[in-house]
Coordinates of C-alpha atoms and ligand atoms in Angstrom, one line a residue:
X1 CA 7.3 -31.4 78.9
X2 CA 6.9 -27.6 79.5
X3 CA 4.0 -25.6 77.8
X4 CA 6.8 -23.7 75.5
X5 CA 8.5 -27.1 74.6
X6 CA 8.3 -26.7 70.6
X7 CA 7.0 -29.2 68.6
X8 CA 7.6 -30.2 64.7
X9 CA 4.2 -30.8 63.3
X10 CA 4.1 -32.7 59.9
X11 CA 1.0 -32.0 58.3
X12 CA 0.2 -34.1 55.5
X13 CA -2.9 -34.0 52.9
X14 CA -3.6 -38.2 52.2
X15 CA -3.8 -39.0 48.8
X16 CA -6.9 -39.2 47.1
X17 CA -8.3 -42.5 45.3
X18 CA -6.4 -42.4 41.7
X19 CA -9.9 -42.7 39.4
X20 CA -12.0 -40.3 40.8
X21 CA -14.1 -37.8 38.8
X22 CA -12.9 -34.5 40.4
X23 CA -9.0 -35.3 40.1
X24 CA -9.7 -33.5 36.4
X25 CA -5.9 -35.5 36.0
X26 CA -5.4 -34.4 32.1
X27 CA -6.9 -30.7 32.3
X28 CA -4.4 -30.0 35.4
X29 CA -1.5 -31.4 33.7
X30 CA -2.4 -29.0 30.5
X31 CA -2.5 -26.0 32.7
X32 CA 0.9 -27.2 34.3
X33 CA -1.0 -27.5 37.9
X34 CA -0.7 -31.2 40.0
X35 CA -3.9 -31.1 41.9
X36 CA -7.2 -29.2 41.2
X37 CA -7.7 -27.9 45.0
X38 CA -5.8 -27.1 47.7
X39 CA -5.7 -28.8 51.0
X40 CA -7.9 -25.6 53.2
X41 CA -8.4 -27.4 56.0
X42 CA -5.2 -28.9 57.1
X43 CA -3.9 -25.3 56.6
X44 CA -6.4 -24.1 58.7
X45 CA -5.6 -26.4 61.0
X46 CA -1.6 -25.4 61.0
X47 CA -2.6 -22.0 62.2
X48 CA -4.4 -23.5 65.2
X49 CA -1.3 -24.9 66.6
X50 CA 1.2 -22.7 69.0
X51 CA 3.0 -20.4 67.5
X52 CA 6.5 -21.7 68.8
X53 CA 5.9 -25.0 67.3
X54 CA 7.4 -25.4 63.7
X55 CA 5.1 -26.6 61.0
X56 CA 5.5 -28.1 58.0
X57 CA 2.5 -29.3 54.8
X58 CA 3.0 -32.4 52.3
X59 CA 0.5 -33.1 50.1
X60 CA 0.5 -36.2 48.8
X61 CA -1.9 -35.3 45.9
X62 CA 1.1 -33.2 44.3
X63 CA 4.3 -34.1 46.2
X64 CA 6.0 -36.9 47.7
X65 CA 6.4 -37.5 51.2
X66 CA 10.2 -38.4 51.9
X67 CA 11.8 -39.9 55.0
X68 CA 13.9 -37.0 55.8
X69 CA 10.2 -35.4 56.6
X70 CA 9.6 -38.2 59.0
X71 CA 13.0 -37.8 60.7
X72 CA 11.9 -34.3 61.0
X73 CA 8.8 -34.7 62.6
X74 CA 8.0 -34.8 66.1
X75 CA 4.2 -35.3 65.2
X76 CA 2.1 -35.8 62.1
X77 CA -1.3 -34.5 61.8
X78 CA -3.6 -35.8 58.8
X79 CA -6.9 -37.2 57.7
X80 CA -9.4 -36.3 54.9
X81 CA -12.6 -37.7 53.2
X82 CA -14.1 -41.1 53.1
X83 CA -11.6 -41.2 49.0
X84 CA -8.7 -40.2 51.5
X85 CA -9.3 -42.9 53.7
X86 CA -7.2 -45.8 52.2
X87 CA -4.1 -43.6 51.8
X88 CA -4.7 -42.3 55.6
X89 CA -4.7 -45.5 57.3
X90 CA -1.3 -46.3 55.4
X91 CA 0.1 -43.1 56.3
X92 CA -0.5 -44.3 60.0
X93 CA 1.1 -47.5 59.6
X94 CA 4.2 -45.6 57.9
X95 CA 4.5 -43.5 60.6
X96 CA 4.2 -46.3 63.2
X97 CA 6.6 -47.8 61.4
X98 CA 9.2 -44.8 62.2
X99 CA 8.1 -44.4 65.4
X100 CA 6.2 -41.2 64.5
X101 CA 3.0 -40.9 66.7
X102 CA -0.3 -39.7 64.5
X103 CA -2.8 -37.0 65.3
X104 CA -5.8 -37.9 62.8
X105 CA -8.9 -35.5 62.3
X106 CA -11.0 -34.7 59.8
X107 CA -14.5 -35.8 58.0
X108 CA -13.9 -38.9 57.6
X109 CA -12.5 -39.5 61.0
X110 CA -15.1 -37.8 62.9
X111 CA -18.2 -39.8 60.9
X112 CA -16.0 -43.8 61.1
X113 CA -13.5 -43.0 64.3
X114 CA -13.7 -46.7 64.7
X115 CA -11.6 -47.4 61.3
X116 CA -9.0 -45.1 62.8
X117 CA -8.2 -46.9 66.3
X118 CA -4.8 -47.0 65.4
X119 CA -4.2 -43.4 65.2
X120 CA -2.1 -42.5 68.7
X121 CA -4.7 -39.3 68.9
X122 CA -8.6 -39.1 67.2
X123 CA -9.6 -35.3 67.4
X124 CA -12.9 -35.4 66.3
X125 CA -15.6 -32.5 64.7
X126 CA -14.4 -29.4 64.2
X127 CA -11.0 -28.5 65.0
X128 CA -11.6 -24.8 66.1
X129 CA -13.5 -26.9 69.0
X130 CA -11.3 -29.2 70.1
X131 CA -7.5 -29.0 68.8
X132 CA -6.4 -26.6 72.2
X133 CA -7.8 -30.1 74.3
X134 CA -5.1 -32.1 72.6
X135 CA -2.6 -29.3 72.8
X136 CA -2.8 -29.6 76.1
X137 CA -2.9 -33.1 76.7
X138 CA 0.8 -32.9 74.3
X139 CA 2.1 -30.7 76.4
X140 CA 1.1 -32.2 79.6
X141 CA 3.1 -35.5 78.6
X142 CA -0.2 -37.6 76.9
X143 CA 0.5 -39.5 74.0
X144 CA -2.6 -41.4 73.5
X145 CA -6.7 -39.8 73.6
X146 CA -9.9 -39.0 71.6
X147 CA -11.0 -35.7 71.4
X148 CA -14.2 -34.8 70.5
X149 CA -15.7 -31.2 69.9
X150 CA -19.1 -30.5 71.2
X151 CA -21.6 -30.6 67.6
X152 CA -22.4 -27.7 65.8
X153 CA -21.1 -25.0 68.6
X154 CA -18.1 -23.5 66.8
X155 CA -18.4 -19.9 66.3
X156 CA -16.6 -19.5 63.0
X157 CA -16.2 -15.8 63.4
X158 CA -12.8 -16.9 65.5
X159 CA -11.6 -19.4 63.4
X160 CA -8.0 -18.3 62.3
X161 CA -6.7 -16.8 59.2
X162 CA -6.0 -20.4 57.6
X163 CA -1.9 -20.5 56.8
X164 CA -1.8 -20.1 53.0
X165 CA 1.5 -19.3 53.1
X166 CA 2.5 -23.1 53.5
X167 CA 0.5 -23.6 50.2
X168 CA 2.7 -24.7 46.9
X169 CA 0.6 -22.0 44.8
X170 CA 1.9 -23.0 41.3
X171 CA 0.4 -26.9 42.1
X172 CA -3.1 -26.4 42.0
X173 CA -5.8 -25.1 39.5
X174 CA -7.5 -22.9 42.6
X175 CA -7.2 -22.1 46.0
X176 CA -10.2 -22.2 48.3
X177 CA -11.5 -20.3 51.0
X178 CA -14.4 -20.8 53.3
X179 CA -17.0 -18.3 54.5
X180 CA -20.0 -20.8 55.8
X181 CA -20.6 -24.0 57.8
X182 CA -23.8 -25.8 57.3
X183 CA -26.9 -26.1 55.4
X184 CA -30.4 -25.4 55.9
X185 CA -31.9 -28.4 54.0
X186 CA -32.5 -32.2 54.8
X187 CA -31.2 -34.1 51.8
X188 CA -31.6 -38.1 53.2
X189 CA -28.1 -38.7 52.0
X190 CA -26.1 -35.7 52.9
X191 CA -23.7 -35.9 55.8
X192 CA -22.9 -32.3 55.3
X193 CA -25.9 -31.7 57.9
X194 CA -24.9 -34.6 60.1
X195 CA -21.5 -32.9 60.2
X196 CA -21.5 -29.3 61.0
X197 CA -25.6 -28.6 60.8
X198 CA -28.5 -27.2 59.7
X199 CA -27.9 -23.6 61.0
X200 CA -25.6 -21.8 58.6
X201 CA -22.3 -20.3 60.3
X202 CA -20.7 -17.3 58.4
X203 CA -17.7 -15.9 59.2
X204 CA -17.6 -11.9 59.1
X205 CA -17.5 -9.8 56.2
X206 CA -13.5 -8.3 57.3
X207 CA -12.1 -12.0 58.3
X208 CA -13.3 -13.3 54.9
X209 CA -11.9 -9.8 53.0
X210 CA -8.6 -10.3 55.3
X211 CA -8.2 -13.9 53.9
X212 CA -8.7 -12.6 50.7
X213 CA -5.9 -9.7 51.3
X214 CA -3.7 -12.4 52.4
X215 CA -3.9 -14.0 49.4
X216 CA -3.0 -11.3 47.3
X217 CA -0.6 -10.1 49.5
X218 CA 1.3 -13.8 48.6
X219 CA 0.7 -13.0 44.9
X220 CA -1.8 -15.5 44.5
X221 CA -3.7 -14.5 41.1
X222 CA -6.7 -16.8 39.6
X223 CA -9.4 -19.0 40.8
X224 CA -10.6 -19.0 44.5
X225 CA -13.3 -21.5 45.2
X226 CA -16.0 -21.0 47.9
X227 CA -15.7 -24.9 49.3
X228 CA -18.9 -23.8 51.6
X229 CA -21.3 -26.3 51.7
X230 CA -24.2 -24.1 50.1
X231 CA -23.3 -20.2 50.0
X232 CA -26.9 -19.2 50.1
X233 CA -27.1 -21.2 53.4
X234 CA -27.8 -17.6 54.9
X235 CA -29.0 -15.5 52.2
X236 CA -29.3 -12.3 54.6
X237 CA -25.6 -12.6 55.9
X238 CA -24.6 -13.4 52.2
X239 CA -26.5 -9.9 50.7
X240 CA -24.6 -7.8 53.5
X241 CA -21.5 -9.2 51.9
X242 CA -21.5 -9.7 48.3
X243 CA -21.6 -6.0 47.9
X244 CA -18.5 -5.4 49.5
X245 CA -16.7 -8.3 48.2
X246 CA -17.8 -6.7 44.7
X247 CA -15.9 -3.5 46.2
X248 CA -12.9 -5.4 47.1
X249 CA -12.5 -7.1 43.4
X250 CA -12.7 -3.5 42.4
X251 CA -10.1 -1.9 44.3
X252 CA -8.0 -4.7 43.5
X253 CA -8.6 -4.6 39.8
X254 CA -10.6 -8.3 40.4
X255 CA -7.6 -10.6 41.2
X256 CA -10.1 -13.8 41.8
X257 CA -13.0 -15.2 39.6
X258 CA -15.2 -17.1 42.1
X259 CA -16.7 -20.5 42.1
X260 CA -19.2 -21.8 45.0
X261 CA -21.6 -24.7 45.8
X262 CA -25.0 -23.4 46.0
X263 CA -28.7 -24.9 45.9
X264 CA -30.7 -24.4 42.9
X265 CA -33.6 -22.2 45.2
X266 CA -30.9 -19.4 43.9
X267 CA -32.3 -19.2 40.7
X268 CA -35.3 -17.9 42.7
X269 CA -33.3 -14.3 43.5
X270 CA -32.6 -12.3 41.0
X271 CA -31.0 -10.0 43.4
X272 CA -28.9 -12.6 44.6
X273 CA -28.0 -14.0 41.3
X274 CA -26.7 -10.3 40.4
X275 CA -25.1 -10.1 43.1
X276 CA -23.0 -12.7 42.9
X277 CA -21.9 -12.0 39.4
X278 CA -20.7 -8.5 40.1
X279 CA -18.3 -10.0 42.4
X280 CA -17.3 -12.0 40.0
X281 CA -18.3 -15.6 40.6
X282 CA -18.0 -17.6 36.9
X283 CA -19.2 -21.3 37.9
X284 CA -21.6 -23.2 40.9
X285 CA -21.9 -26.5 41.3
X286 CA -25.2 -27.4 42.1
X287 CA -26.8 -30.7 43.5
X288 CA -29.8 -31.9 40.9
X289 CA -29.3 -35.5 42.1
X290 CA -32.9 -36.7 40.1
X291 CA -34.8 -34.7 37.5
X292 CA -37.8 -37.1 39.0
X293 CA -40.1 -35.0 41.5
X294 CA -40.5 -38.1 43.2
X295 CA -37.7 -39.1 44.0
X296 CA -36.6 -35.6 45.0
X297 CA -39.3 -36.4 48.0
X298 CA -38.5 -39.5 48.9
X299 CA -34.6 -38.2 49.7
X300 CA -36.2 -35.4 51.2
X301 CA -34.5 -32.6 48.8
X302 CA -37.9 -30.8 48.4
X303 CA -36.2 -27.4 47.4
X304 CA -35.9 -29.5 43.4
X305 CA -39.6 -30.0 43.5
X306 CA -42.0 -27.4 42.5
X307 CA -39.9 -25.9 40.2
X308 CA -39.0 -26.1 36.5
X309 CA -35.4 -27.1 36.9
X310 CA -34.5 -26.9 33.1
X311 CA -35.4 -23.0 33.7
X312 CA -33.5 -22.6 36.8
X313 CA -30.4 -23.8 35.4
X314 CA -30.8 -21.5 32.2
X315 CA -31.9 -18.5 34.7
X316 CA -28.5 -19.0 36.2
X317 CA -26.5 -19.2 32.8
X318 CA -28.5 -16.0 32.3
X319 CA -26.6 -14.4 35.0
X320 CA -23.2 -15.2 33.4
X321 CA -22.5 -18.8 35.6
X322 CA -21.8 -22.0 34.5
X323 CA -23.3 -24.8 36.4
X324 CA -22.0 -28.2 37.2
X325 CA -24.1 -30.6 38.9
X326 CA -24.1 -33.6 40.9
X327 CA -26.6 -36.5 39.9
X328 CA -27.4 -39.8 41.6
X329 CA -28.7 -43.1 40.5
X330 CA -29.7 -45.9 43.1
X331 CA -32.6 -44.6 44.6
X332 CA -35.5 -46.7 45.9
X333 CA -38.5 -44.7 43.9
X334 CA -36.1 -44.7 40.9
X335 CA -38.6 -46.2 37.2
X336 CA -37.3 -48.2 34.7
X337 CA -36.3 -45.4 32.4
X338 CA -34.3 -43.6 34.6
X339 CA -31.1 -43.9 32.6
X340 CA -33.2 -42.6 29.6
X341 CA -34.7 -39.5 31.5
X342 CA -31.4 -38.6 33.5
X343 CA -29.5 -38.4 30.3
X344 CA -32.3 -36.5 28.4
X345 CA -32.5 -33.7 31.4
X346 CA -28.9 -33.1 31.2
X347 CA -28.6 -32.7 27.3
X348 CA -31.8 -30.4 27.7
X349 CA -30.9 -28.1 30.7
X350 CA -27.2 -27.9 28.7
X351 CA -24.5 -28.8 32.0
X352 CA -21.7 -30.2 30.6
X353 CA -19.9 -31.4 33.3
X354 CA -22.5 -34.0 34.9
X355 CA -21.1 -35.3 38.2
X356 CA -23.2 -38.8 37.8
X357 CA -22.3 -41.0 40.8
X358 CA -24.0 -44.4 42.2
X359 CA -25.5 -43.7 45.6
X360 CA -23.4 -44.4 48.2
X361 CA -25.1 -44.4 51.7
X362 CA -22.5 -42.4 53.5
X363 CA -21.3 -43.2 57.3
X364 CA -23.7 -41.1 60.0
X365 CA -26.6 -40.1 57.3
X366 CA -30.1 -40.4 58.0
X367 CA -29.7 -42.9 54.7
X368 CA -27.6 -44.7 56.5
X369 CA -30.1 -44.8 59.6
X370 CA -32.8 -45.9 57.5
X371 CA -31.0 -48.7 55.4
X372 CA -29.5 -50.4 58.4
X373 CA -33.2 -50.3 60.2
X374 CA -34.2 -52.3 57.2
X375 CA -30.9 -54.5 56.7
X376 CA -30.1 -53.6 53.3
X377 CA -26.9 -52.2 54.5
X378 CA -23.6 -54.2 53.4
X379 CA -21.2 -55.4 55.9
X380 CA -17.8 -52.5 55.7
X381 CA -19.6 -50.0 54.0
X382 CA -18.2 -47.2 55.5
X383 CA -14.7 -48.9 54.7
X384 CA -13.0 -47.0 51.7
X385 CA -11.8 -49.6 48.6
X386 CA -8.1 -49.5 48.8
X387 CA -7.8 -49.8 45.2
X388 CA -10.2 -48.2 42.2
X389 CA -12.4 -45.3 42.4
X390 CA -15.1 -42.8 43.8
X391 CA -19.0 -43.3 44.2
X392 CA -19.0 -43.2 40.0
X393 CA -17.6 -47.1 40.6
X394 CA -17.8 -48.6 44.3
X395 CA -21.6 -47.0 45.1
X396 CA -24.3 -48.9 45.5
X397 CA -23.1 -50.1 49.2
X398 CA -26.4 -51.6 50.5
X399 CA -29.4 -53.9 48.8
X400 CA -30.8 -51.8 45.6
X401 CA -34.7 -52.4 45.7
X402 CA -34.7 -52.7 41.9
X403 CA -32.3 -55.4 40.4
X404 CA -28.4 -54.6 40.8
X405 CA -28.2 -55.2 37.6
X406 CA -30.8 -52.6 36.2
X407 CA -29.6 -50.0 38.3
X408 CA -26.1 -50.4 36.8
X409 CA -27.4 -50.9 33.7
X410 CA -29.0 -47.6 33.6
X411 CA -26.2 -45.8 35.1
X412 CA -24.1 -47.4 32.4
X413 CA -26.8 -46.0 29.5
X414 CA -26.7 -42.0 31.3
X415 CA -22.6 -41.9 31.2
X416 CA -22.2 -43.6 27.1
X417 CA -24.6 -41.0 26.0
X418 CA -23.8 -38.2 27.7
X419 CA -20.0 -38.5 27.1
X420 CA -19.5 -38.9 23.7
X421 CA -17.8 -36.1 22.1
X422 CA -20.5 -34.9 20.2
X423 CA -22.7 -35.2 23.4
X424 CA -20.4 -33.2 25.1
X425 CA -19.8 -30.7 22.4
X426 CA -23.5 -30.3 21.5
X427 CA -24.4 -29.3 25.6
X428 CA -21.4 -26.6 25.2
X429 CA -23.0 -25.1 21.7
X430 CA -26.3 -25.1 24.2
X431 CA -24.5 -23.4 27.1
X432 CA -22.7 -20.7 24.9
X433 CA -25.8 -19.8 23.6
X434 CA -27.3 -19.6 27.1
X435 CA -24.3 -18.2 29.1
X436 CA -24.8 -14.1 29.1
X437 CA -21.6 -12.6 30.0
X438 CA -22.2 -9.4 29.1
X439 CA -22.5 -7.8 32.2
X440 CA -19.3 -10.1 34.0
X441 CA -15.6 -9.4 34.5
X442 CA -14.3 -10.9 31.7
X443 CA -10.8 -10.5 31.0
X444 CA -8.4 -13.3 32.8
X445 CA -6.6 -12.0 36.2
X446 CA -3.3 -11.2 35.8
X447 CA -0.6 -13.8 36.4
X448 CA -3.5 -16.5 36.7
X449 CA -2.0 -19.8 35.7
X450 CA -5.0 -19.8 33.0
X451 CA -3.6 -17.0 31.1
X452 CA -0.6 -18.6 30.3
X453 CA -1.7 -20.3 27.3
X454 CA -4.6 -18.8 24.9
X455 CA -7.5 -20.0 23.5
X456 CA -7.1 -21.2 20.0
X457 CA -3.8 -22.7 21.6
X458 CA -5.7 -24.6 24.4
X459 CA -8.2 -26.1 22.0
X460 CA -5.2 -26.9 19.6
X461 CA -3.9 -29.0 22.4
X462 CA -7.3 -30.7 23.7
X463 CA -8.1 -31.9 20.3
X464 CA -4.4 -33.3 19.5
X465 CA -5.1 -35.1 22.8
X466 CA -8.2 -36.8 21.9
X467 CA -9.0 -36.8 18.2
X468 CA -12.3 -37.6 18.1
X469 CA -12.8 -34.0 19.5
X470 CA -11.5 -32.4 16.4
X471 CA -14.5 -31.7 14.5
X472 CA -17.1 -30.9 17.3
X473 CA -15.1 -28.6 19.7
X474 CA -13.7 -26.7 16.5
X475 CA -17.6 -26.1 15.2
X476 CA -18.3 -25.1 19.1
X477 CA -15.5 -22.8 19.2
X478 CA -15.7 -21.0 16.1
X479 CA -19.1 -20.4 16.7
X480 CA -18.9 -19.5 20.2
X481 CA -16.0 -17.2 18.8
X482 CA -18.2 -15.4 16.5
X483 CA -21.8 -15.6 18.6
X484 CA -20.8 -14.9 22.4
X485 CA -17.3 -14.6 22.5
X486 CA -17.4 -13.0 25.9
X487 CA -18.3 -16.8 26.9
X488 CA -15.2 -18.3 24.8
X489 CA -12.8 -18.6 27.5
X490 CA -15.4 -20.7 29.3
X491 CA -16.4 -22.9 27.1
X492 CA -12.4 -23.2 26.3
X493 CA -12.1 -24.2 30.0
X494 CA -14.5 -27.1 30.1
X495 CA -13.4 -28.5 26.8
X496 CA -9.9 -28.8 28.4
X497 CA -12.5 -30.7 31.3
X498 CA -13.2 -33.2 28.9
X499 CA -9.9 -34.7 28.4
X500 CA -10.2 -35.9 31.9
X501 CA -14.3 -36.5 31.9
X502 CA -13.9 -38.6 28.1
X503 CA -11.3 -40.9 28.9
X504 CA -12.4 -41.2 32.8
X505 CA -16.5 -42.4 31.7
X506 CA -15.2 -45.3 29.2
X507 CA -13.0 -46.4 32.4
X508 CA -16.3 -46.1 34.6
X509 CA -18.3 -47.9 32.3
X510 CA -15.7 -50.7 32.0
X511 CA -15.1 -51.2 35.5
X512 CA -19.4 -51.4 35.7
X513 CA -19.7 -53.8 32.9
X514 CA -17.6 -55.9 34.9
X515 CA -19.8 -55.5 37.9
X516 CA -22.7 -56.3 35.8
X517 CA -21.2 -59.4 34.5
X518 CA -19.9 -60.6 38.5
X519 CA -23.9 -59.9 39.3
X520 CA -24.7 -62.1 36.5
X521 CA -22.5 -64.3 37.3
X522 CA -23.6 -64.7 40.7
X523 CA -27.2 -65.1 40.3
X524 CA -27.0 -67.6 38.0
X525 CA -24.9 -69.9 40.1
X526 CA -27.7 -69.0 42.7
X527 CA -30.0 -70.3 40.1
X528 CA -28.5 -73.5 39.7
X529 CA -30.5 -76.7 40.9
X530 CA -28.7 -78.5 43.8
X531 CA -26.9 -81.6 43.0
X532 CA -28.0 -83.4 45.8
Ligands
SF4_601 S1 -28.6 -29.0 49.7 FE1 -26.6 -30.0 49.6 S2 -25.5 -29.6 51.5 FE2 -27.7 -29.1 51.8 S3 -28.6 -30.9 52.7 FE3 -28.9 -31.1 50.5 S4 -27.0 -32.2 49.7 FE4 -26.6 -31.5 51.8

């Protein structure tokens, strides 16, 4: 086959696991989006490939993948993250099935390539490093090979304008871009740093401002999310560009309100913090994991410790962000009142949307490392359930040091009390009290899917929906209405949150009481004398 032979290249986005905390399932469907986020780097991936070859994108988080598509194709291109991975490896047996050979790539792919062996093709790390060596190998008649790009090396300054034309804009609540790679810290269970480093990779100030022209050139109006790893990877680089992404939301009468992932050492830079705000960025999520000092030094995520973290939190609602934030239980140095002090921290520091997951010792982490050294790690546990949920249900995949039971237990104990409704509501009467928007954009963009509806409307709908919200979201509102109403529309937006995270906890907590009882179960036949 000749270099200029043109392929057809399906490119499709694996479903993620149906229960997972970030699906926000209810809070799309009331905005009339599918999918929260859009799939960045399969599209980034599309614009690697040749020009002459024809490309085409299904994801299978909003759309359905039909057989004409497979006639179509000539190749298909997929893989994801570790809640992808059960939908991937039937997507390769669907297209074997068809005779379709499979490219697959990806984190998941690229931390477990043995799980994908079936896969005709395994390109491996970073695509920017590594798709031309496939290309090649295509064109040169090869229909079988693992390609694996050298760690760390790609310079992300060339990586291409990613192909958001092929996106479905209308399907997703936001649209992300990326402007860094990496992350300076050490967390134990992070495979972020295991995956593309601990040296922070920006792209330049003009690619990211030409991704955002693009953008808005296709008419996309609304929320674009930073999916870097931690923004403030590379404070300097970030400085030189914040003020110039500030002047580009200006010229273009700000078109985009900004989320990121950031660490919580940002709290730390008022200059930073300001920065970020006159560009317009409304929400971080922020990894807290443990409010226990401790523990934050036994996983080696010593930028929590020393610090008040209550304060940085409210330091950052001071500079007109909201914060979500990730939270772990499992560890080993965990106490016995960890489900008490986990769920105390996050009523106090006022984050309503608590991302509380079971560790989960992630493929190729220095966790990982250490667990199998002392053979607490469980046979398949970098194998994906096929059926069920995220880490908020199928964590815990190695020997707890405390009782499995306790741990659960106490997991169980943070999600009932901090999701009840009045739980919820109180933490959003903290945060509107906390959340100074005076000096933000505030007014919605224009033709953002989140103007459509306003909000008295919104909260009209959300408490039809779930009626024991009634009374406490319409006391938050009205007095968020009257107090800070330059916060309103935020607090409007994660109430609508909460008719995903309500319903979603009273699943979780089901699905661990019957762990608990299978644990009990099984130690008490343990316990049972022999009947010899
Ligand atoms: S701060 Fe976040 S991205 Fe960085 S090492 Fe820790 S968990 Fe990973």
């Amino acid at each position: 086959m000749g270099p200029e032979h043109s392929c057809r290249a399906l490119l499709i986005y694996p479903r993620f696991v149906s229960e997972t905390f970030w699906n926000f399932a209810e809070a799309c469907a009331l905005m009339g989006a599918r999918y929260p986020a859009a799939p960045l780097g399969l599209i980034t991936v599309a614009a690697m490939l040749p020009s002459h070859w024809e490309v085409r994108l299904v994801d299978r988080n909003t759309e359905d993948l039909t057989e004409a598509d497979l006639v179509w194709a000539d190749i298909v291109m997929t893989g994801g993250m570790l809640p992808q991975q059960a939908d991937t490896l039937a997507l390769i047996e669907l297209c074997h099935r068809r005779d379709r050979p499979v490219v697959i790539g990806g984190p998941d792919a690229t931390s477990s390539p043995h799980i994908y062996k079936q896969a005709d093709f395994r390109v491996l790390g970073e695509a920017e490093g590594v798709l031309a060596d496939f290309i090649a190998a295509w064109d040169a008649g090869e229909r079988a090979g693992t390609f694996t790009a050298p760690k760390f090396q790609v310079d992300v300054t060339r990586s291409p304008m990613p192909r958001f034309d092929l996106l479905k804009f209308e399907h997703y609540l936001y649209v992300g871009v990326q402007y860094s790679r990496g992350c300076p810290f050490t967390c134990e269970f992070c495979d972020i740093i295991e995956l593309y480093g601990r040296v922070p990779r920006t792209k330049t100030t003009l690619q990211i401002l030409a991704e955002l022209d693009r953008l808005y050139a296709l008419g996309y109006r609304g929320h674009v999310d930073f999916v870097d790893d931690n923004l403030i990877g590379n404070k300097k680089a970030l400085k030189q560009f914040l003020p110039r992404l500030k002047e580009w939301q200006e010229e273009h009468n700000y078109p985009f309100e900004l989320s990121t992932e950031a660490s919580v050492n940002l709290a730390d830079d008022d200059v930073l913090l300001h920065m970020m705000r006159d560009a317009n960025f409304f929400a971080l999520f922020v990894g807290i994991e443990s409010p226990d000092p401790e523990t934050l030094a036994a996983m080696r995520k010593k930028q929590n410790t020393r610090r008040n973290l209550v304060d940085s939190i409210h330091k950052i609602y001071g500079a007109g962000m909201c914060v979500t934030a990730g939270f772990i239980v499992g560890f080993d140095s965990e106490r016995i009142e960890v489900g008490e002090s986990l769920a105390h921290f996050i009523e106090l520091s006022a984050i309503p949307v608590a991302m509380v997951g079971l560790l989960y010792a992630l493929p190729n982490t220095q966790l990982t490392r250490r667990l199998a050294k002392e053979g607490r790690l469980h046979a398949n546990h970098d194998v994906a359930a096929t059926t069920g949920g995220d880490q908020c249900t199928t964590g815990l995949n190695f020997d707890t040091l405390r009782p499995l039971r306790d741990v659960l237990g106490d997991y169980r104990r943070v999600l009932d009390t901090i999701y009840q409704p009045a739980a919820y509501a109180a933490r959003l009467q903290r945060l509107a009290s906390l959340l100074d928007r005076s000096a933000s954009h505030r007014s919605v963009p224009i033709g953002d899917l989140r103007g459509s509806v306003g909000a008295m409307e919104l909260v009209h709908r959300i408490v039809s929906a779930l009626p024991e919200t009634r009374e406490p979201f319409w006391r938050v509102f009205i007095t968020c209405a009257r107090e800070n109403p330059n916060a309103t529309r935020i607090i409007v937006g994660l109430m609508a949150l909460y008719l995903h995270l309500g319903p979603f906890s009273r699943r979780v907590i089901a699905e661990i009481d019957r762990r608990i009882a299978a644990t009990q179960q099984l130690t008490a036949a343990m316990e049972l004398p022999c009947a010899s």
